[in-house]
Amino acid sequence: MEKEPKVKSLQKALDVLSCFSSKKPKLGVSEIARMLDLNKSNVHNILSTLESAGYVRKGALTDKYLLGNKILELSYTVMSSYKYTNAILPEMEALSKKLNAIVYFAIPHGTYVLYLFASYPSSFATNIPYRSIMGETAPFYCTSLGKAMLMTMDKTEMEEHLNDQRIQFTPNTFMDNDSLFADIEESRKRGYAIDEMELEMNVRSVGVPVKDRNGKLIGALSASGPGNVITVEKVPEIAQELLTAAFQIRERI
């Protein structure tokens, strides 16, 4: 059961900030009020307070709000405190160049994976559809990153990371646990997970878990691209490169 917030006004302010995303970077008072089922005057007061503290700002030519520089400052603080950065990024950059694919690193975040780092090959502008998703989240159940992390968990822990209500993003999305768990078991046997166009059509990805020297899960690494770049035939070779990179990261942290 969710705990009752001790400071409800603070919780409302945090909920307002959580409405902003890369897909919805600009929001008006009415939009946020509808999203949170709050009255507009309440939302306006919260936004005014956040604006005065630098957490949101008004657009120059619109009444809509955007996240402010204070959020950017905090995000840099979080990233600089992440102690594995220097071990992970060099491996990702080498991988993206070698595989001609986008390489992602993500960590668990409740029922979602949180994208921390991304590395793009020099050819991405022409051969690979580019969309920066750093800082975004995606469900565990339909990403190779999520399934790679689920591979390391028992059934009870897996269920804690799965959404009760799921979205069928494509015809390939696993909508029930039995099918998903069977796929996870296959992933364990071969040592890597595959997103077979389960989140986006024509996008295939391969993912592996990343652990520290004590065997503790710290996140997952994936290579992603169009089906004609990440072909079925290339998957085992790509997986081996990812597993090698994950081992190198483990040795460096």
Tab-separated table of C-alpha atoms in Angstrom:
chain	number	residue	atom	x	y	z
A	1	MET	CA	0.000	0.000	0.000
A	2	GLU	CA	1.173	3.521	-0.787
A	3	LYS	CA	2.083	5.664	2.195
A	4	GLU	CA	0.028	8.773	2.858
A	5	PRO	CA	2.221	11.834	2.162
A	6	LYS	CA	3.027	13.812	5.309
A	7	VAL	CA	3.147	17.135	3.462
A	8	LYS	CA	0.294	17.038	0.966
A	9	SER	CA	1.025	20.443	-0.528
A	10	LEU	CA	4.587	19.326	-1.296
A	11	GLN	CA	3.269	16.130	-2.859
A	12	LYS	CA	1.011	18.190	-5.138
A	13	ALA	CA	3.971	20.330	-6.226
A	14	LEU	CA	5.999	17.203	-6.999
A	15	ASP	CA	3.050	15.781	-8.943
A	16	VAL	CA	2.946	18.979	-11.009
A	17	LEU	CA	6.645	18.662	-11.854
A	18	SER	CA	6.114	15.010	-12.790
A	19	CYS	CA	3.602	16.032	-15.456
A	20	PHE	CA	6.415	17.396	-17.620
A	21	SER	CA	8.230	14.978	-19.907
A	22	SER	CA	10.177	14.959	-23.157
A	23	LYS	CA	6.913	14.173	-24.922
A	24	LYS	CA	5.098	16.977	-23.112
A	25	PRO	CA	7.755	19.620	-22.345
A	26	LYS	CA	5.272	22.525	-22.419
A	27	LEU	CA	2.101	22.484	-20.346
A	28	GLY	CA	-0.540	25.028	-19.468
A	29	VAL	CA	-2.407	25.434	-16.199
A	30	SER	CA	-5.583	23.837	-17.584
A	31	GLU	CA	-3.700	20.839	-18.968
A	32	ILE	CA	-2.002	20.120	-15.647
A	33	ALA	CA	-5.263	20.619	-13.766
A	34	ARG	CA	-6.914	17.989	-15.974
A	35	MET	CA	-4.016	15.584	-15.655
A	36	LEU	CA	-4.016	15.744	-11.849
A	37	ASP	CA	-7.721	16.385	-11.303
A	38	LEU	CA	-6.979	19.607	-9.426
A	39	ASN	CA	-8.611	23.007	-9.686
A	40	LYS	CA	-6.850	25.562	-11.882
A	41	SER	CA	-6.286	28.112	-9.128
A	42	ASN	CA	-4.451	25.501	-7.052
A	43	VAL	CA	-2.264	24.552	-10.014
A	44	HIS	CA	-1.602	28.217	-10.822
A	45	ASN	CA	-0.434	28.886	-7.250
A	46	ILE	CA	1.859	25.857	-7.309
A	47	LEU	CA	3.359	26.874	-10.650
A	48	SER	CA	3.895	30.443	-9.467
A	49	THR	CA	5.795	29.183	-6.428
A	50	LEU	CA	7.863	26.792	-8.545
A	51	GLU	CA	8.577	29.584	-11.022
A	52	SER	CA	9.862	31.916	-8.328
A	53	ALA	CA	12.258	29.177	-7.195
A	54	GLY	CA	13.478	28.448	-10.726
A	55	TYR	CA	11.944	24.986	-11.093
A	56	VAL	CA	9.632	26.035	-13.952
A	57	ARG	CA	9.545	28.970	-16.343
A	58	LYS	CA	7.020	30.484	-18.727
A	59	GLY	CA	7.581	30.248	-22.453
A	60	ALA	CA	8.513	33.537	-24.143
A	61	LEU	CA	5.579	33.538	-26.577
A	62	THR	CA	3.061	31.422	-24.710
A	63	ASP	CA	1.315	31.034	-21.375
A	64	LYS	CA	2.563	27.479	-21.116
A	65	TYR	CA	5.232	26.433	-18.630
A	66	LEU	CA	8.486	24.514	-19.098
A	67	LEU	CA	10.877	22.998	-16.599
A	68	GLY	CA	13.402	25.555	-15.376
A	69	ASN	CA	17.172	25.651	-15.063
A	70	LYS	CA	17.012	24.555	-11.424
A	71	ILE	CA	15.885	21.124	-12.629
A	72	LEU	CA	18.820	21.031	-15.056
A	73	GLU	CA	21.170	21.933	-12.211
A	74	LEU	CA	19.822	19.113	-10.074
A	75	SER	CA	20.008	16.640	-12.947
A	76	TYR	CA	23.697	17.428	-13.436
A	77	THR	CA	24.218	16.902	-9.714
A	78	VAL	CA	22.597	13.471	-9.920
A	79	MET	CA	24.604	12.458	-12.994
A	80	SER	CA	27.899	13.626	-11.495
A	81	SER	CA	27.234	11.537	-8.394
A	82	TYR	CA	26.664	8.374	-10.446
A	83	LYS	CA	29.946	6.598	-9.780
A	84	TYR	CA	29.881	4.205	-12.748
A	85	THR	CA	29.867	6.846	-15.513
A	86	ASN	CA	33.565	6.595	-16.397
A	87	ALA	CA	33.354	2.812	-16.596
A	88	ILE	CA	30.207	2.680	-18.732
A	89	LEU	CA	30.479	5.467	-21.326
A	90	PRO	CA	33.744	4.369	-23.025
A	91	GLU	CA	32.340	0.864	-23.538
A	92	MET	CA	29.110	2.268	-24.945
A	93	GLU	CA	30.898	4.560	-27.382
A	94	ALA	CA	33.062	1.715	-28.671
A	95	LEU	CA	30.012	-0.536	-29.014
A	96	SER	CA	27.872	1.949	-30.934
A	97	LYS	CA	30.713	2.491	-33.403
A	98	LYS	CA	31.402	-1.231	-33.821
A	99	LEU	CA	27.759	-2.338	-34.099
A	100	ASN	CA	26.461	0.704	-35.999
A	101	ALA	CA	23.615	0.825	-33.496
A	102	ILE	CA	22.333	3.032	-30.708
A	103	VAL	CA	23.587	1.761	-27.359
A	104	TYR	CA	21.630	2.512	-24.194
A	105	PHE	CA	22.282	2.072	-20.488
A	106	ALA	CA	19.357	2.096	-18.052
A	107	ILE	CA	18.647	1.420	-14.397
A	108	PRO	CA	15.507	0.120	-12.624
A	109	HIS	CA	13.009	2.780	-11.610
A	110	GLY	CA	9.921	1.210	-10.037
A	111	THR	CA	7.916	-0.450	-12.816
A	112	TYR	CA	9.976	1.336	-15.458
A	113	VAL	CA	13.525	1.418	-16.749
A	114	LEU	CA	15.173	4.840	-16.609
A	115	TYR	CA	17.505	5.685	-19.500
A	116	LEU	CA	20.716	7.256	-18.158
A	117	PHE	CA	23.146	7.159	-21.061
A	118	ALA	CA	22.996	6.800	-24.834
A	119	SER	CA	25.704	6.519	-27.462
A	120	TYR	CA	25.050	6.991	-31.174
A	121	PRO	CA	27.057	5.804	-34.183
A	122	SER	CA	28.307	8.398	-36.653
A	123	SER	CA	25.875	7.051	-39.254
A	124	PHE	CA	22.742	7.513	-37.137
A	125	ALA	CA	21.639	10.595	-39.062
A	126	THR	CA	21.146	8.635	-42.275
A	127	ASN	CA	20.747	4.989	-41.335
A	128	ILE	CA	19.229	4.927	-37.852
A	129	PRO	CA	16.180	6.920	-36.729
A	130	TYR	CA	17.400	9.343	-34.086
A	131	ARG	CA	15.438	10.181	-30.974
A	132	SER	CA	17.177	11.044	-27.746
A	133	ILE	CA	15.440	9.268	-24.893
A	134	MET	CA	17.942	9.965	-22.131
A	135	GLY	CA	16.009	10.660	-18.949
A	136	GLU	CA	12.888	8.983	-20.296
A	137	THR	CA	11.308	5.836	-18.927
A	138	ALA	CA	9.850	2.731	-20.554
A	139	PRO	CA	8.085	-0.324	-19.111
A	140	PHE	CA	10.082	-3.362	-18.052
A	141	TYR	CA	7.844	-5.775	-19.934
A	142	CYS	CA	8.498	-4.567	-23.497
A	143	THR	CA	12.139	-3.491	-23.589
A	144	SER	CA	15.299	-5.570	-23.883
A	145	LEU	CA	16.786	-3.451	-21.084
A	146	GLY	CA	13.886	-4.236	-18.783
A	147	LYS	CA	13.814	-7.923	-19.628
A	148	ALA	CA	17.588	-8.161	-19.199
A	149	MET	CA	17.192	-6.865	-15.653
A	150	LEU	CA	14.217	-9.168	-14.999
A	151	MET	CA	16.463	-12.103	-15.974
A	152	THR	CA	18.397	-11.596	-12.734
A	153	MET	CA	15.332	-11.661	-10.472
A	154	ASP	CA	13.101	-14.315	-8.934
A	155	LYS	CA	9.379	-14.371	-9.720
A	156	THR	CA	8.340	-12.269	-6.725
A	157	GLU	CA	10.868	-9.547	-7.505
A	158	MET	CA	9.924	-9.578	-11.174
A	159	GLU	CA	6.269	-9.004	-10.343
A	160	GLU	CA	7.216	-5.933	-8.294
A	161	HIS	CA	8.618	-4.338	-11.470
A	162	LEU	CA	5.663	-5.097	-13.730
A	163	ASN	CA	2.759	-2.757	-14.410
A	164	ASP	CA	-0.680	-3.995	-13.352
A	165	GLN	CA	-2.214	-2.228	-16.335
A	166	ARG	CA	-0.253	-2.635	-19.529
A	167	ILE	CA	-0.267	-0.881	-22.863
A	168	GLN	CA	-0.077	-2.961	-26.028
A	169	PHE	CA	2.405	-0.838	-27.947
A	170	THR	CA	2.634	-3.311	-30.848
A	171	PRO	CA	1.123	-6.709	-31.729
A	172	ASN	CA	4.279	-8.271	-30.216
A	173	THR	CA	3.902	-6.728	-26.741
A	174	PHE	CA	3.578	-9.316	-23.956
A	175	MET	CA	0.304	-8.539	-22.197
A	176	ASP	CA	0.239	-11.408	-19.673
A	177	ASN	CA	2.795	-12.663	-17.181
A	178	ASP	CA	2.785	-16.280	-18.362
A	179	SER	CA	3.997	-15.331	-21.848
A	180	LEU	CA	6.436	-12.783	-20.478
A	181	PHE	CA	7.901	-15.176	-17.898
A	182	ALA	CA	8.351	-17.826	-20.598
A	183	ASP	CA	10.276	-15.262	-22.661
A	184	ILE	CA	12.375	-14.320	-19.622
A	185	GLU	CA	13.228	-17.982	-19.070
A	186	GLU	CA	14.390	-18.271	-22.684
A	187	SER	CA	16.444	-15.133	-22.136
A	188	ARG	CA	18.128	-16.686	-19.095
A	189	LYS	CA	19.046	-19.806	-21.077
A	190	ARG	CA	20.713	-17.874	-23.892
A	191	GLY	CA	22.164	-15.140	-21.618
A	192	TYR	CA	20.515	-12.083	-23.197
A	193	ALA	CA	17.098	-10.527	-23.800
A	194	ILE	CA	15.487	-9.474	-27.070
A	195	ASP	CA	12.885	-6.784	-27.704
A	196	GLU	CA	11.340	-8.218	-30.853
A	197	MET	CA	9.610	-5.001	-31.915
A	198	GLU	CA	7.553	-5.051	-28.702
A	199	LEU	CA	7.807	-1.336	-27.908
A	200	GLU	CA	8.118	0.131	-31.401
A	201	MET	CA	7.448	-1.481	-34.769
A	202	ASN	CA	10.540	-2.107	-36.874
A	203	VAL	CA	12.846	-1.498	-33.900
A	204	ARG	CA	14.675	-4.532	-32.527
A	205	SER	CA	17.001	-4.426	-29.539
A	206	VAL	CA	19.224	-6.806	-27.618
A	207	GLY	CA	19.921	-6.325	-23.911
A	208	VAL	CA	22.142	-7.768	-21.193
A	209	PRO	CA	22.279	-7.134	-17.443
A	210	VAL	CA	25.207	-5.222	-15.968
A	211	LYS	CA	26.437	-6.191	-12.503
A	212	ASP	CA	29.207	-5.084	-10.187
A	213	ARG	CA	31.986	-7.360	-8.925
A	214	ASN	CA	29.782	-8.571	-6.084
A	215	GLY	CA	27.120	-9.734	-8.519
A	216	LYS	CA	24.735	-6.901	-7.655
A	217	LEU	CA	22.583	-5.624	-10.522
A	218	ILE	CA	23.339	-2.007	-11.406
A	219	GLY	CA	21.456	-1.748	-14.703
A	220	ALA	CA	21.356	-3.043	-18.261
A	221	LEU	CA	23.020	-2.391	-21.600
A	222	SER	CA	21.322	-2.650	-24.996
A	223	ALA	CA	21.927	-2.189	-28.698
A	224	SER	CA	18.943	-0.913	-30.648
A	225	GLY	CA	18.111	-0.165	-34.260
A	226	PRO	CA	15.813	-0.862	-37.201
A	227	GLY	CA	15.078	-4.462	-38.076
A	228	ASN	CA	17.223	-4.251	-41.211
A	229	VAL	CA	20.233	-3.156	-39.097
A	230	ILE	CA	19.683	-5.347	-36.015
A	231	THR	CA	18.728	-8.422	-38.013
A	232	VAL	CA	17.713	-11.758	-36.494
A	233	GLU	CA	20.883	-13.291	-37.917
A	234	LYS	CA	23.079	-10.666	-36.248
A	235	VAL	CA	21.444	-10.928	-32.794
A	236	PRO	CA	23.799	-13.624	-31.333
A	237	GLU	CA	26.882	-11.696	-32.495
A	238	ILE	CA	25.525	-8.418	-31.098
A	239	ALA	CA	24.645	-10.150	-27.829
A	240	GLN	CA	28.199	-11.455	-27.472
A	241	GLU	CA	29.591	-7.944	-27.936
A	242	LEU	CA	27.199	-6.637	-25.283
A	243	LEU	CA	28.145	-9.420	-22.867
A	244	THR	CA	31.828	-8.624	-23.373
A	245	ALA	CA	31.165	-4.929	-22.710
A	246	ALA	CA	29.146	-5.780	-19.578
A	247	PHE	CA	32.070	-7.875	-18.319
A	248	GLN	CA	34.517	-5.027	-19.020
A	249	ILE	CA	32.282	-2.611	-17.096
A	250	ARG	CA	32.124	-5.068	-14.211
A	251	GLU	CA	35.926	-5.233	-14.118
A	252	ARG	CA	36.281	-1.435	-14.118
A	253	ILE	CA	33.880	-0.630	-11.276
